[in-house]
């Protein structure tokens, strides 16, 4: 080969590669059109500017039906609107001054109003809806189950096409489409509880029932089922067959004949995704073959019977499709558009209190009914992706790129490049511009978000004025802790430690840690944790100790919080404080004074101030009690005193921080066990192999210590979130094995005019929880009191909640240690409308953001500080 | 050609020789030099290589002996002393502004400056070094800040009654003030994050506010906010205290009455106190833990999680050396043998071996690591890393050796050796291999630094974590340091491990080059 | 002719190796635990039904205490389905668990991320290679003199300080302090306009430091060895000037090692440096491979590993051939 040829070969190779690449990006579909901003003319009082921010993870699908996490809501919260929303409360409702500017000094601190936005009217139509929804007379009288929302008639998509009630019905039908398994579907059948939504959503799954009805001994079995022209199935995993109450797989496995396994394999291979094999001419011998081995454990030999008996025996193992999960037609789902009116009716299984007695909107309207899913029909249909080979799942890339996005909110997506950046600009067709309520707000013309993963680059960008916000982190907290540009906000998150204590699983695990099942040991561990040391070693920075299950951010009565002495905050209520004190060993004397150790005669508040949850003397005492119980019956706890006790510390990732935490817990246990029989015998082992399945590993008992697992959310309903601790069926509960339906709790209800007032009632803990949330009836409990928000006074509900909290703390399965507070920077270009954190409005958000410098002024200002604003951002006044 | 006029060879030099005197080589005066001796002699000539060797031995000594000079270990961490600047007692006592545990604070806001000032006033420590403060043009403060005393009191601490008594006894005995007066619970700021901050001992303008601002009295001084009680006044909540008092034995006179400060507040689990962290640290380590640490002095400063860098660097260096040497040896042995066989024999064998290398080489090590971590959950990451490096490390070496063998196997002297009947193994390792030794040594010399290099990027990307108990590595230190490189005055966290790595690379390179030139037979006699 | 036959054989073998690697990658990633992340307050059945709908698991059974049991669809059955999808429909699938590109076509995502990585690598090679070789020659010629030592020390400094620290310092000084360049790469897509090119330069400088150091070291090592060989002596005695001797003979010989690495660098143009792209917010392919594995997005991982393996294997062949071209005495694979 001549030299020249070889050169060409090398050259061609790399040319081909580069060419293919440029060609690909040449016909790049993306067209970056920048829309001109021709918003409705408004009296220009406020400056307008662009807001530049960064994100470390780009949103990928801001589709209301499937969005996954906080990253996706970066776009979602700006391109959609809600029926109702919150606003500040202004003194004598004067929101605007004469020159149209917002009356900032008139803002009433801690107060809020609930207003109409996309909806024009809200009516309670429980008594008026069709009888098919099955509301009882009593429910019709109480009301709150069915609601009619009349929409504004100027709702439009960003391209001008009008939005009507039919669009909302179409969108709900898509949300509950069984073939898509949309990630957010459960919001509408678990939280909002729309009638028949769940059965419609899961109606695709067939229900199999045996073809030979079950018969007791002595009765003659009925083999009349017509196998010829009905589809019949055999299943190796179903256990409700008539022949025996075992699965065929179990029987084969029990007998252990290798040929049996082959037969089982053959049947499984031919089974459908629900594990059922259709009986056809080819598969009939597979069925008989498997039956032969399934009968062996009973000492029966299939071949010894005649043809007819063999057929009967086979029929006793077969099934037919008796239905499709009560096939539900869309008409039966409790959500429809009213003909002739631009309104939606929603029929629910759960009662809501959305309207006050005077007909005005209650805060719950904007909290629970703020919006229903809405997708643009033509665009949504075009984004449906059929299942690929071998899959049955439909997917959609609606709202996942520039061309597939439709907006009916204040902003519209004008630029989007995956992995790089996105731009939102004001949406001229938003209905809000013609509403007086949104005048002179949304002064941010464009939101430009750039993907920057490296913290240092983001931080330099903030100091250089390129970005307008940044997060307070370990690297900058020392210099900027007191900066006037940092805003602190408490979150509803509480974090702590979970101790797995299901005795059977512990005994089987071979870690010799049956002691975890003893309450005294868990309490000793709880009291041995010094929260101030935990904060110093594990969570330095802006965290604070927390003794109860709920953080200070929870409100038991948000509605009239400004008027209540304790501000409606659960943690400040005297009943909650008393419950916590009792949980940590304080004793209440007859005269209402409290005492612990050598301190006596303390008032409630004085006692609460001395609470730290750390009591080493009491902890050691508890540990010795636990050891006594353990040694009294080692067999029951599978305890071998010659062996060490191993507690497996479960973590989602293997990082230095996680390992330091495990090491810290080891020092706590060593201190606790010092001077007792278990000195130096309790060992913590670190295990991060479960990775993202850390929750499953803990729930199955593979790991026993879950450190840093926490709870948050549902800030206005602590009565509901306590279910995560006391209700075994709650998806958030880590300790479902703790069967609270078996544990009794006796409480004396405070006086008042409500069901059961003044009585001393004893019922199961789970029953108390369901009564507290008005679900006793639907969950058919022994006692069906209804003490939800509208049927019982605060005092009664707080007594129950605090009793439940006290019980959970005493059981010490979940030991809550800290409540979280975070800080973040807002650059000098903008400032919030008010510095005090409002319950609903936060600091005013983007809606009320005040622009200090226009883009041009800002560039000039940054230039004047020659590109380094660090000294400005360190300013404290 | 006339014999006489051969220019510049003088005639008298020539003497007529006759057939009988045979000329023999003169007896060698110099001693016979074996190959090794000659290599060593030439190695010593190369000044750079010798310097490299010395630096390497110094680094190895540092890795081995350093732990003897410091009581700290990698497992030790103390979050309160995170980001403590490097400090050396000698430099500190001399008052030089270098290595004295302080860092420059520029453009500090008024409130932050006031807080540092207030701390110094109460404890009498030089939180602001020599009190020198310079105010820049837009009203911000610049001063040299002591990171050890600047920590102040940290958070309010709960200690058991016994420890409360023990500290008082220690104070009486040593005269060192550990406990300071506390602020009454109801007088403290109300925000959750400020309620437990023990540095706030002064009256604040607005206790409810997020950021705390000291409220100065009319002539601009900090107003103390301690919990005062009259002499003899009994209180169920105040712990008795009879030890050193900063207000003096006879208390504070205020409009005629004598008041004392409270030093401890009774709580359910013991006593809540306010301790100056510097003194409490000394008490804790000398009286309670007795682990040889007498004073918080970190020569190379501490990391963002409060680990002593000097100890971490020595343990890390030791780990990195051992780890790299093991990997280097395995890679060398397996790689060279594999490479020489496939390089020398060529043909079908080479194709098959090459394909095996390609397959093994393209196994995504990332997945292998994740799979190993999944199955070996509890064992430490080191074994996982070893397996990952062994699986594919030697392929590079094999490739280089194969290349060299192809280069030399058709050279003349190899062909002559074969014709003289040398067996394959002899040709491979006697003739071809010494020539290849040059490039192999160079690449082998760089295995240790490049091992640290890959450790760094693997821990930066979060794929592995070598830090558990006392094991840590230089790479992990650099990755952790990089996160806080931008923090004012904490460049030292990355400086020391990087300096170590640079010294290592420099010395290994010089040493490697020197070694290669020494072992290269063809370079004999041509030293520069 | 020998070379032609050798290339054909190598191509045949390449397909064989590629298919083994392909199957091995598929099995390996399928062995990892299936990514089931149920968010708090979310119905677990939806998550398992979605996985079932994707054809990964079957027989979902809810055990007690909130622990679900399911069987994995046999891996080789999934492989069969995957191969049908690729060869019959030519559909490389959509991203399933990789959050940022959920439900987007994988081939488009990958191709749209290639240009920035390729451009940055090409610019850095264009700068790095010539400077590197130049420094190498200078160091070799002035062996053990002060220039050699100086270059050596500078090279070591560049290599030894890890990339994450070096590029951060570079970014801090030339982008933040001196403000010559913007901190991150411009977001517009016309890569040849001045602002975008200027915003790419910091990343290019950070990247080429590595290649400058590498080439300088290799060239110095090779050249210094070759300079001492006999044929150089012969060339000089034949009267060639120093420059001619070096250029025509010495360089040719030391290219045996250098040229393949230049070629290798060309191939590695396609795999971006993760650290540099993370630091300068470049929308390249650097992070895709690692994230595809961390999120266990099977289709994305298979597409990427197939692409990179193919490129790697072809590079292997091209480099082997280049040995033959540079040094005729070498017959790769000869007996």
GROMACS .gro file of C-alpha atoms in nm, chain B residues 2-356:
model
  355
  879UNK     CA    1   5.586   1.024   0.275
  880UNK     CA    2   5.610   0.905   0.627
  881UNK     CA    3   5.799   1.201   0.750
  882UNK     CA    4   5.558   1.478   0.669
  883UNK     CA    5   5.241   1.325   0.818
  884UNK     CA    6   5.131   1.644   0.979
  885UNK     CA    7   5.091   1.683   1.357
  886UNK     CA    8   5.219   1.334   1.439
  887UNK     CA    9   5.574   1.413   1.568
  888UNK     CA   10   5.843   1.193   1.412
  889UNK     CA   11   6.016   1.102   1.737
  890UNK     CA   12   5.695   0.936   1.861
  891UNK     CA   13   5.741   0.667   1.599
  892UNK     CA   14   5.967   0.371   1.667
  893UNK     CA   15   6.047   0.085   1.443
  894UNK     CA   16   5.872  -0.235   1.557
  895UNK     CA   17   5.994  -0.576   1.473
  896UNK     CA   18   5.793  -0.890   1.439
  897UNK     CA   19   5.875  -1.035   1.779
  898UNK     CA   20   5.733  -0.768   2.024
  899UNK     CA   21   5.361  -0.820   2.033
  900UNK     CA   22   5.150  -0.535   2.168
  901UNK     CA   23   4.916  -0.637   2.453
  902UNK     CA   24   4.641  -0.432   2.611
  903UNK     CA   25   4.771  -0.249   2.901
  904UNK     CA   26   4.653  -0.395   3.229
  905UNK     CA   27   4.346  -0.204   3.338
  906UNK     CA   28   4.436   0.009   3.636
  907UNK     CA   29   4.067   0.081   3.712
  908UNK     CA   30   3.872  -0.186   3.895
  909UNK     CA   31   3.627  -0.391   3.678
  910UNK     CA   32   3.279  -0.237   3.686
  911UNK     CA   33   2.977  -0.464   3.681
  912UNK     CA   34   2.667  -0.339   3.498
  913UNK     CA   35   2.502  -0.247   3.825
  914UNK     CA   36   2.801  -0.060   3.960
  915UNK     CA   37   2.833   0.137   3.642
  916UNK     CA   38   2.463   0.219   3.648
  917UNK     CA   39   2.491   0.336   4.011
  918UNK     CA   40   2.800   0.545   3.932
  919UNK     CA   41   2.627   0.713   3.641
  920UNK     CA   42   2.316   0.757   3.851
  921UNK     CA   43   2.512   0.948   4.116
  922UNK     CA   44   2.657   1.175   3.851
  923UNK     CA   45   2.310   1.295   3.756
  924UNK     CA   46   2.250   1.568   4.018
  925UNK     CA   47   1.875   1.593   3.947
  926UNK     CA   48   1.821   1.224   4.009
  927UNK     CA   49   2.003   1.234   4.341
  928UNK     CA   50   1.793   1.529   4.455
  929UNK     CA   51   1.485   1.335   4.349
  930UNK     CA   52   1.596   1.035   4.551
  931UNK     CA   53   1.650   1.248   4.861
  932UNK     CA   54   1.310   1.412   4.834
  933UNK     CA   55   1.141   1.073   4.792
  934UNK     CA   56   1.310   0.935   5.100
  935UNK     CA   57   1.207   1.251   5.289
  936UNK     CA   58   0.845   1.201   5.182
  937UNK     CA   59   0.851   0.834   5.277
  938UNK     CA   60   0.998   0.925   5.615
  939UNK     CA   61   0.723   1.187   5.656
  940UNK     CA   62   0.460   0.923   5.584
  941UNK     CA   63   0.610   0.675   5.829
  942UNK     CA   64   0.727   0.894   6.117
  943UNK     CA   65   0.484   1.191   6.112
  944UNK     CA   66   0.221   1.016   6.330
  945UNK     CA   67   0.480   0.998   6.608
  946UNK     CA   68   0.499   1.378   6.627
  947UNK     CA   69   0.125   1.443   6.648
  948UNK     CA   70  -0.141   1.306   6.885
  949UNK     CA   71  -0.408   1.351   6.614
  950UNK     CA   72  -0.541   1.075   6.388
  951UNK     CA   73  -0.762   1.088   6.075
  952UNK     CA   74  -1.060   0.944   6.266
  953UNK     CA   75  -1.048   1.249   6.498
  954UNK     CA   76  -1.292   1.520   6.390
  955UNK     CA   77  -1.425   1.822   6.572
  956UNK     CA   78  -1.684   2.022   6.377
  957UNK     CA   79  -1.643   2.335   6.593
  958UNK     CA   80  -1.276   2.362   6.490
  959UNK     CA   81  -1.353   2.317   6.119
  960UNK     CA   82  -1.153   2.554   5.891
  961UNK     CA   83  -0.898   2.627   6.170
  962UNK     CA   84  -0.596   2.793   6.003
  963UNK     CA   85  -0.248   2.631   6.022
  964UNK     CA   86  -0.074   2.722   6.349
  965UNK     CA   87   0.272   2.665   6.483
  966UNK     CA   88   0.343   2.759   6.843
  967UNK     CA   89   0.690   2.903   6.766
  968UNK     CA   90   0.567   3.140   6.496
  969UNK     CA   91   0.267   3.231   6.714
  970UNK     CA   92   0.479   3.321   7.013
  971UNK     CA   93   0.713   3.528   6.794
  972UNK     CA   94   0.412   3.729   6.683
  973UNK     CA   95   0.493   3.688   6.313
  974UNK     CA   96   0.190   3.713   6.084
  975UNK     CA   97   0.268   3.374   5.930
  976UNK     CA   98   0.163   3.024   6.042
  977UNK     CA   99   0.000   3.180   6.348
  978UNK     CA  100  -0.349   3.028   6.322
  979UNK     CA  101  -0.495   3.353   6.187
  980UNK     CA  102  -0.637   3.457   5.852
  981UNK     CA  103  -0.715   3.792   5.688
  982UNK     CA  104  -1.079   3.907   5.707
  983UNK     CA  105  -1.156   4.170   5.440
  984UNK     CA  106  -1.463   4.386   5.388
  985UNK     CA  107  -1.637   4.259   5.705
  986UNK     CA  108  -1.980   4.405   5.784
  987UNK     CA  109  -2.024   4.624   6.095
  988UNK     CA  110  -2.231   4.367   6.288
  989UNK     CA  111  -1.993   4.078   6.215
  990UNK     CA  112  -1.700   4.298   6.329
  991UNK     CA  113  -1.888   4.391   6.645
  992UNK     CA  114  -1.944   4.024   6.726
  993UNK     CA  115  -1.571   3.943   6.694
  994UNK     CA  116  -1.489   4.251   6.905
  995UNK     CA  117  -1.742   4.153   7.175
  996UNK     CA  118  -1.590   3.805   7.194
  997UNK     CA  119  -1.247   3.948   7.254
  998UNK     CA  120  -1.377   4.181   7.524
  999UNK     CA  121  -1.534   3.903   7.724
 1000UNK     CA  122  -1.258   3.643   7.710
 1001UNK     CA  123  -0.967   3.884   7.686
 1002UNK     CA  124  -0.835   3.686   7.391
 1003UNK     CA  125  -0.684   3.850   7.082
 1004UNK     CA  126  -0.969   3.746   6.846
 1005UNK     CA  127  -0.865   4.046   6.636
 1006UNK     CA  128  -0.486   4.011   6.622
 1007UNK     CA  129  -0.317   4.297   6.815
 1008UNK     CA  130  -0.647   4.482   6.793
 1009UNK     CA  131  -0.542   4.637   6.458
 1010UNK     CA  132  -0.851   4.720   6.250
 1011UNK     CA  133  -0.850   4.911   5.922
 1012UNK     CA  134  -1.174   5.056   5.782
 1013UNK     CA  135  -1.188   5.066   5.398
 1014UNK     CA  136  -1.358   5.333   5.186
 1015UNK     CA  137  -1.712   5.189   5.188
 1016UNK     CA  138  -1.721   5.143   5.564
 1017UNK     CA  139  -1.618   4.774   5.590
 1018UNK     CA  140  -1.358   4.640   5.830
 1019UNK     CA  141  -1.031   4.453   5.753
 1020UNK     CA  142  -0.838   4.275   6.025
 1021UNK     CA  143  -0.641   3.961   6.100
 1022UNK     CA  144  -0.874   3.712   6.270
 1023UNK     CA  145  -0.764   3.429   6.499
 1024UNK     CA  146  -0.951   3.113   6.395
 1025UNK     CA  147  -0.882   2.936   6.727
 1026UNK     CA  148  -1.016   3.200   6.967
 1027UNK     CA  149  -1.267   3.332   6.711
 1028UNK     CA  150  -1.473   3.013   6.758
 1029UNK     CA  151  -1.570   3.156   7.097
 1030UNK     CA  152  -1.837   2.951   7.278
 1031UNK     CA  153  -2.002   2.751   6.999
 1032UNK     CA  154  -2.345   2.638   7.117
 1033UNK     CA  155  -2.484   2.605   7.471
 1034UNK     CA  156  -2.366   2.268   7.604
 1035UNK     CA  157  -2.546   2.019   7.832
 1036UNK     CA  158  -2.310   1.835   8.066
 1037UNK     CA  159  -2.383   1.592   8.349
 1038UNK     CA  160  -2.375   1.708   8.711
 1039UNK     CA  161  -2.055   1.513   8.775
 1040UNK     CA  162  -1.876   1.686   8.490
 1041UNK     CA  163  -2.005   2.023   8.613
 1042UNK     CA  164  -1.846   1.955   8.952
 1043UNK     CA  165  -1.529   1.820   8.792
 1044UNK     CA  166  -1.482   2.134   8.580
 1045UNK     CA  167  -1.518   2.355   8.886
 1046UNK     CA  168  -1.256   2.148   9.066
 1047UNK     CA  169  -1.029   2.173   8.757
 1048UNK     CA  170  -1.080   2.551   8.749
 1049UNK     CA  171  -0.995   2.594   9.113
 1050UNK     CA  172  -0.685   2.378   9.069
 1051UNK     CA  173  -0.547   2.526   8.743
 1052UNK     CA  174  -0.696   2.877   8.759
 1053UNK     CA  175  -0.811   2.844   8.396
 1054UNK     CA  176  -1.156   2.992   8.331
 1055UNK     CA  177  -1.366   2.734   8.138
 1056UNK     CA  178  -1.719   2.819   8.250
 1057UNK     CA  179  -1.858   3.163   8.172
 1058UNK     CA  180  -2.184   3.325   8.295
 1059UNK     CA  181  -2.498   3.225   8.102
 1060UNK     CA  182  -2.792   3.432   7.972
 1061UNK     CA  183  -3.135   3.363   8.120
 1062UNK     CA  184  -3.344   3.146   7.883
 1063UNK     CA  185  -3.616   3.409   7.851
 1064UNK     CA  186  -3.363   3.685   7.773
 1065UNK     CA  187  -3.215   3.495   7.478
 1066UNK     CA  188  -3.304   3.566   7.112
 1067UNK     CA  189  -3.623   3.380   7.009
 1068UNK     CA  190  -3.536   3.258   6.657
 1069UNK     CA  191  -3.467   2.882   6.664
 1070UNK     CA  192  -3.122   2.917   6.506
 1071UNK     CA  193  -3.011   3.192   6.749
 1072UNK     CA  194  -3.163   3.052   7.071
 1073UNK     CA  195  -2.873   2.805   7.124
 1074UNK     CA  196  -2.586   3.033   7.006
 1075UNK     CA  197  -2.363   3.076   7.310
 1076UNK     CA  198  -2.166   3.366   7.156
 1077UNK     CA  199  -2.460   3.604   7.214
 1078UNK     CA  200  -2.398   3.721   7.571
 1079UNK     CA  201  -2.497   4.085   7.508
 1080UNK     CA  202  -2.825   4.275   7.488
 1081UNK     CA  203  -2.957   4.263   7.129
 1082UNK     CA  204  -3.160   4.524   6.947
 1083UNK     CA  205  -3.443   4.293   6.836
 1084UNK     CA  206  -3.442   3.943   6.991
 1085UNK     CA  207  -3.704   3.830   6.735
 1086UNK     CA  208  -3.498   3.927   6.428
 1087UNK     CA  209  -3.324   3.671   6.205
 1088UNK     CA  210  -2.983   3.840   6.222
 1089UNK     CA  211  -2.876   3.943   6.571
 1090UNK     CA  212  -2.743   4.301   6.616
 1091UNK     CA  213  -2.581   4.400   6.948
 1092UNK     CA  214  -2.752   4.701   7.111
 1093UNK     CA  215  -2.483   4.945   7.220
 1094UNK     CA  216  -2.528   5.180   7.517
 1095UNK     CA  217  -2.500   5.557   7.481
 1096UNK     CA  218  -2.119   5.562   7.458
 1097UNK     CA  219  -2.111   5.273   7.216
 1098UNK     CA  220  -2.018   4.979   7.440
 1099UNK     CA  221  -2.156   4.624   7.444
 1100UNK     CA  222  -2.415   4.575   7.720
 1101UNK     CA  223  -2.372   4.252   7.910
 1102UNK     CA  224  -2.692   4.041   7.940
 1103UNK     CA  225  -2.589   3.781   8.200
 1104UNK     CA  226  -2.836   3.616   8.438
 1105UNK     CA  227  -2.783   3.819   8.759
 1106UNK     CA  228  -2.908   3.711   9.100
 1107UNK     CA  229  -2.886   3.877   9.439
 1108UNK     CA  230  -2.661   3.729   9.703
 1109UNK     CA  231  -2.829   3.439   9.880
 1110UNK     CA  232  -3.131   3.436   9.642
 1111UNK     CA  233  -3.250   3.077   9.601
 1112UNK     CA  234  -3.371   2.946   9.262
 1113UNK     CA  235  -3.476   2.593   9.164
 1114UNK     CA  236  -3.347   2.650   8.810
 1115UNK     CA  237  -2.997   2.785   8.880
 1116UNK     CA  238  -2.714   2.541   8.949
 1117UNK     CA  239  -2.495   2.629   9.247
 1118UNK     CA  240  -2.152   2.747   9.148
 1119UNK     CA  241  -1.847   2.795   9.364
 1120UNK     CA  242  -1.542   2.844   9.149
 1121UNK     CA  243  -1.368   3.120   8.957
 1122UNK     CA  244  -1.601   3.409   8.879
 1123UNK     CA  245  -1.525   3.668   8.608
 1124UNK     CA  246  -1.717   3.925   8.810
 1125UNK     CA  247  -1.480   3.872   9.099
 1126UNK     CA  248  -1.545   3.714   9.442
 1127UNK     CA  249  -1.749   3.999   9.581
 1128UNK     CA  250  -1.980   4.023   9.282
 1129UNK     CA  251  -2.106   4.331   9.099
 1130UNK     CA  252  -2.241   4.635   9.279
 1131UNK     CA  253  -2.551   4.779   9.121
 1132UNK     CA  254  -2.750   5.058   9.282
 1133UNK     CA  255  -2.648   4.940   9.623
 1134UNK     CA  256  -2.701   4.566   9.588
 1135UNK     CA  257  -2.434   4.300   9.515
 1136UNK     CA  258  -2.521   4.068   9.233
 1137UNK     CA  259  -2.356   3.744   9.118
 1138UNK     CA  260  -2.376   3.583   8.776
 1139UNK     CA  261  -2.529   3.239   8.719
 1140UNK     CA  262  -2.291   2.986   8.558
 1141UNK     CA  263  -2.519   2.690   8.508
 1142UNK     CA  264  -2.888   2.627   8.437
 1143UNK     CA  265  -3.048   2.306   8.563
 1144UNK     CA  266  -3.208   2.100   8.288
 1145UNK     CA  267  -3.368   1.755   8.285
 1146UNK     CA  268  -3.048   1.574   8.186
 1147UNK     CA  269  -2.788   1.775   8.377
 1148UNK     CA  270  -2.661   2.132   8.362
 1149UNK     CA  271  -2.661   2.371   8.064
 1150UNK     CA  272  -2.340   2.571   8.058
 1151UNK     CA  273  -2.153   2.822   7.844
 1152UNK     CA  274  -1.791   2.713   7.795
 1153UNK     CA  275  -1.515   2.892   7.605
 1154UNK     CA  276  -1.441   2.624   7.348
 1155UNK     CA  277  -1.061   2.675   7.356
 1156UNK     CA  278  -1.042   2.610   7.731
 1157UNK     CA  279  -1.311   2.341   7.728
 1158UNK     CA  280  -1.114   2.166   7.454
 1159UNK     CA  281  -0.800   2.161   7.671
 1160UNK     CA  282  -1.001   2.038   7.972
 1161UNK     CA  283  -1.179   1.773   7.769
 1162UNK     CA  284  -0.864   1.625   7.619
 1163UNK     CA  285  -0.633   1.652   7.920
 1164UNK     CA  286  -0.874   1.550   8.196
 1165UNK     CA  287  -1.145   1.341   8.034
 1166UNK     CA  288  -1.024   1.174   7.714
 1167UNK     CA  289  -0.653   1.182   7.811
 1168UNK     CA  290  -0.559   1.109   7.447
 1169UNK     CA  291  -0.232   1.298   7.447
 1170UNK     CA  292  -0.381   1.615   7.295
 1171UNK     CA  293  -0.288   1.903   7.523
 1172UNK     CA  294  -0.387   2.202   7.311
 1173UNK     CA  295  -0.580   2.274   6.992
 1174UNK     CA  296  -0.282   2.337   6.761
 1175UNK     CA  297  -0.315   2.206   6.407
 1176UNK     CA  298   0.012   2.249   6.216
 1177UNK     CA  299  -0.147   2.221   5.875
 1178UNK     CA  300  -0.490   2.344   5.990
 1179UNK     CA  301  -0.816   2.147   5.972
 1180UNK     CA  302  -1.052   2.045   5.690
 1181UNK     CA  303  -1.417   2.145   5.644
 1182UNK     CA  304  -1.518   1.855   5.875
 1183UNK     CA  305  -1.260   1.946   6.142
 1184UNK     CA  306  -1.001   1.674   6.066
 1185UNK     CA  307  -0.633   1.753   6.131
 1186UNK     CA  308  -0.464   1.782   5.790
 1187UNK     CA  309  -0.114   1.696   5.917
 1188UNK     CA  310  -0.232   1.357   6.048
 1189UNK     CA  311  -0.461   1.293   5.750
 1190UNK     CA  312  -0.175   1.374   5.509
 1191UNK     CA  313   0.069   1.135   5.675
 1192UNK     CA  314  -0.179   0.848   5.706
 1193UNK     CA  315  -0.308   0.931   5.356
 1194UNK     CA  316   0.044   0.936   5.212
 1195UNK     CA  317   0.120   0.602   5.375
 1196UNK     CA  318  -0.200   0.454   5.230
 1197UNK     CA  319  -0.136   0.603   4.886
 1198UNK     CA  320   0.224   0.474   4.879
 1199UNK     CA  321   0.134   0.120   4.985
 1200UNK     CA  322  -0.168   0.107   4.760
 1201UNK     CA  323   0.021   0.243   4.459
 1202UNK     CA  324   0.320   0.014   4.509
 1203UNK     CA  325   0.100  -0.295   4.528
 1204UNK     CA  326  -0.086  -0.193   4.214
 1205UNK     CA  327   0.239  -0.093   4.038
 1206UNK     CA  328   0.407  -0.424   4.117
 1207UNK     CA  329   0.111  -0.631   4.002
 1208UNK     CA  330   0.066  -0.419   3.690
 1209UNK     CA  331   0.437  -0.441   3.614
 1210UNK     CA  332   0.471  -0.815   3.659
 1211UNK     CA  333   0.150  -0.916   3.482
 1212UNK     CA  334   0.177  -0.640   3.222
 1213UNK     CA  335   0.537  -0.710   3.126
 1214UNK     CA  336   0.494  -1.085   3.102
 1215UNK     CA  337   0.173  -1.051   2.902
 1216UNK     CA  338   0.315  -0.778   2.679
 1217UNK     CA  339   0.639  -0.959   2.607
 1218UNK     CA  340   0.470  -1.285   2.514
 1219UNK     CA  341   0.220  -1.120   2.285
 1220UNK     CA  342   0.481  -0.878   2.148
 1221UNK     CA  343   0.752  -1.139   2.087
 1222UNK     CA  344   0.545  -1.422   1.939
 1223UNK     CA  345   0.308  -1.205   1.733
 1224UNK     CA  346   0.084  -1.382   1.486
 1225UNK     CA  347  -0.217  -1.574   1.619
 1226UNK     CA  348  -0.111  -1.557   1.984
 1227UNK     CA  349  -0.079  -1.183   1.965
 1228UNK     CA  350  -0.418  -1.143   1.801
 1229UNK     CA  351  -0.590  -1.359   2.064
 1230UNK     CA  352  -0.416  -1.189   2.357
 1231UNK     CA  353  -0.486  -0.848   2.212
 1232UNK     CA  354  -0.853  -0.927   2.173
 1233UNK     CA  355  -0.868  -1.043   2.536
   0.00000   0.00000   0.00000
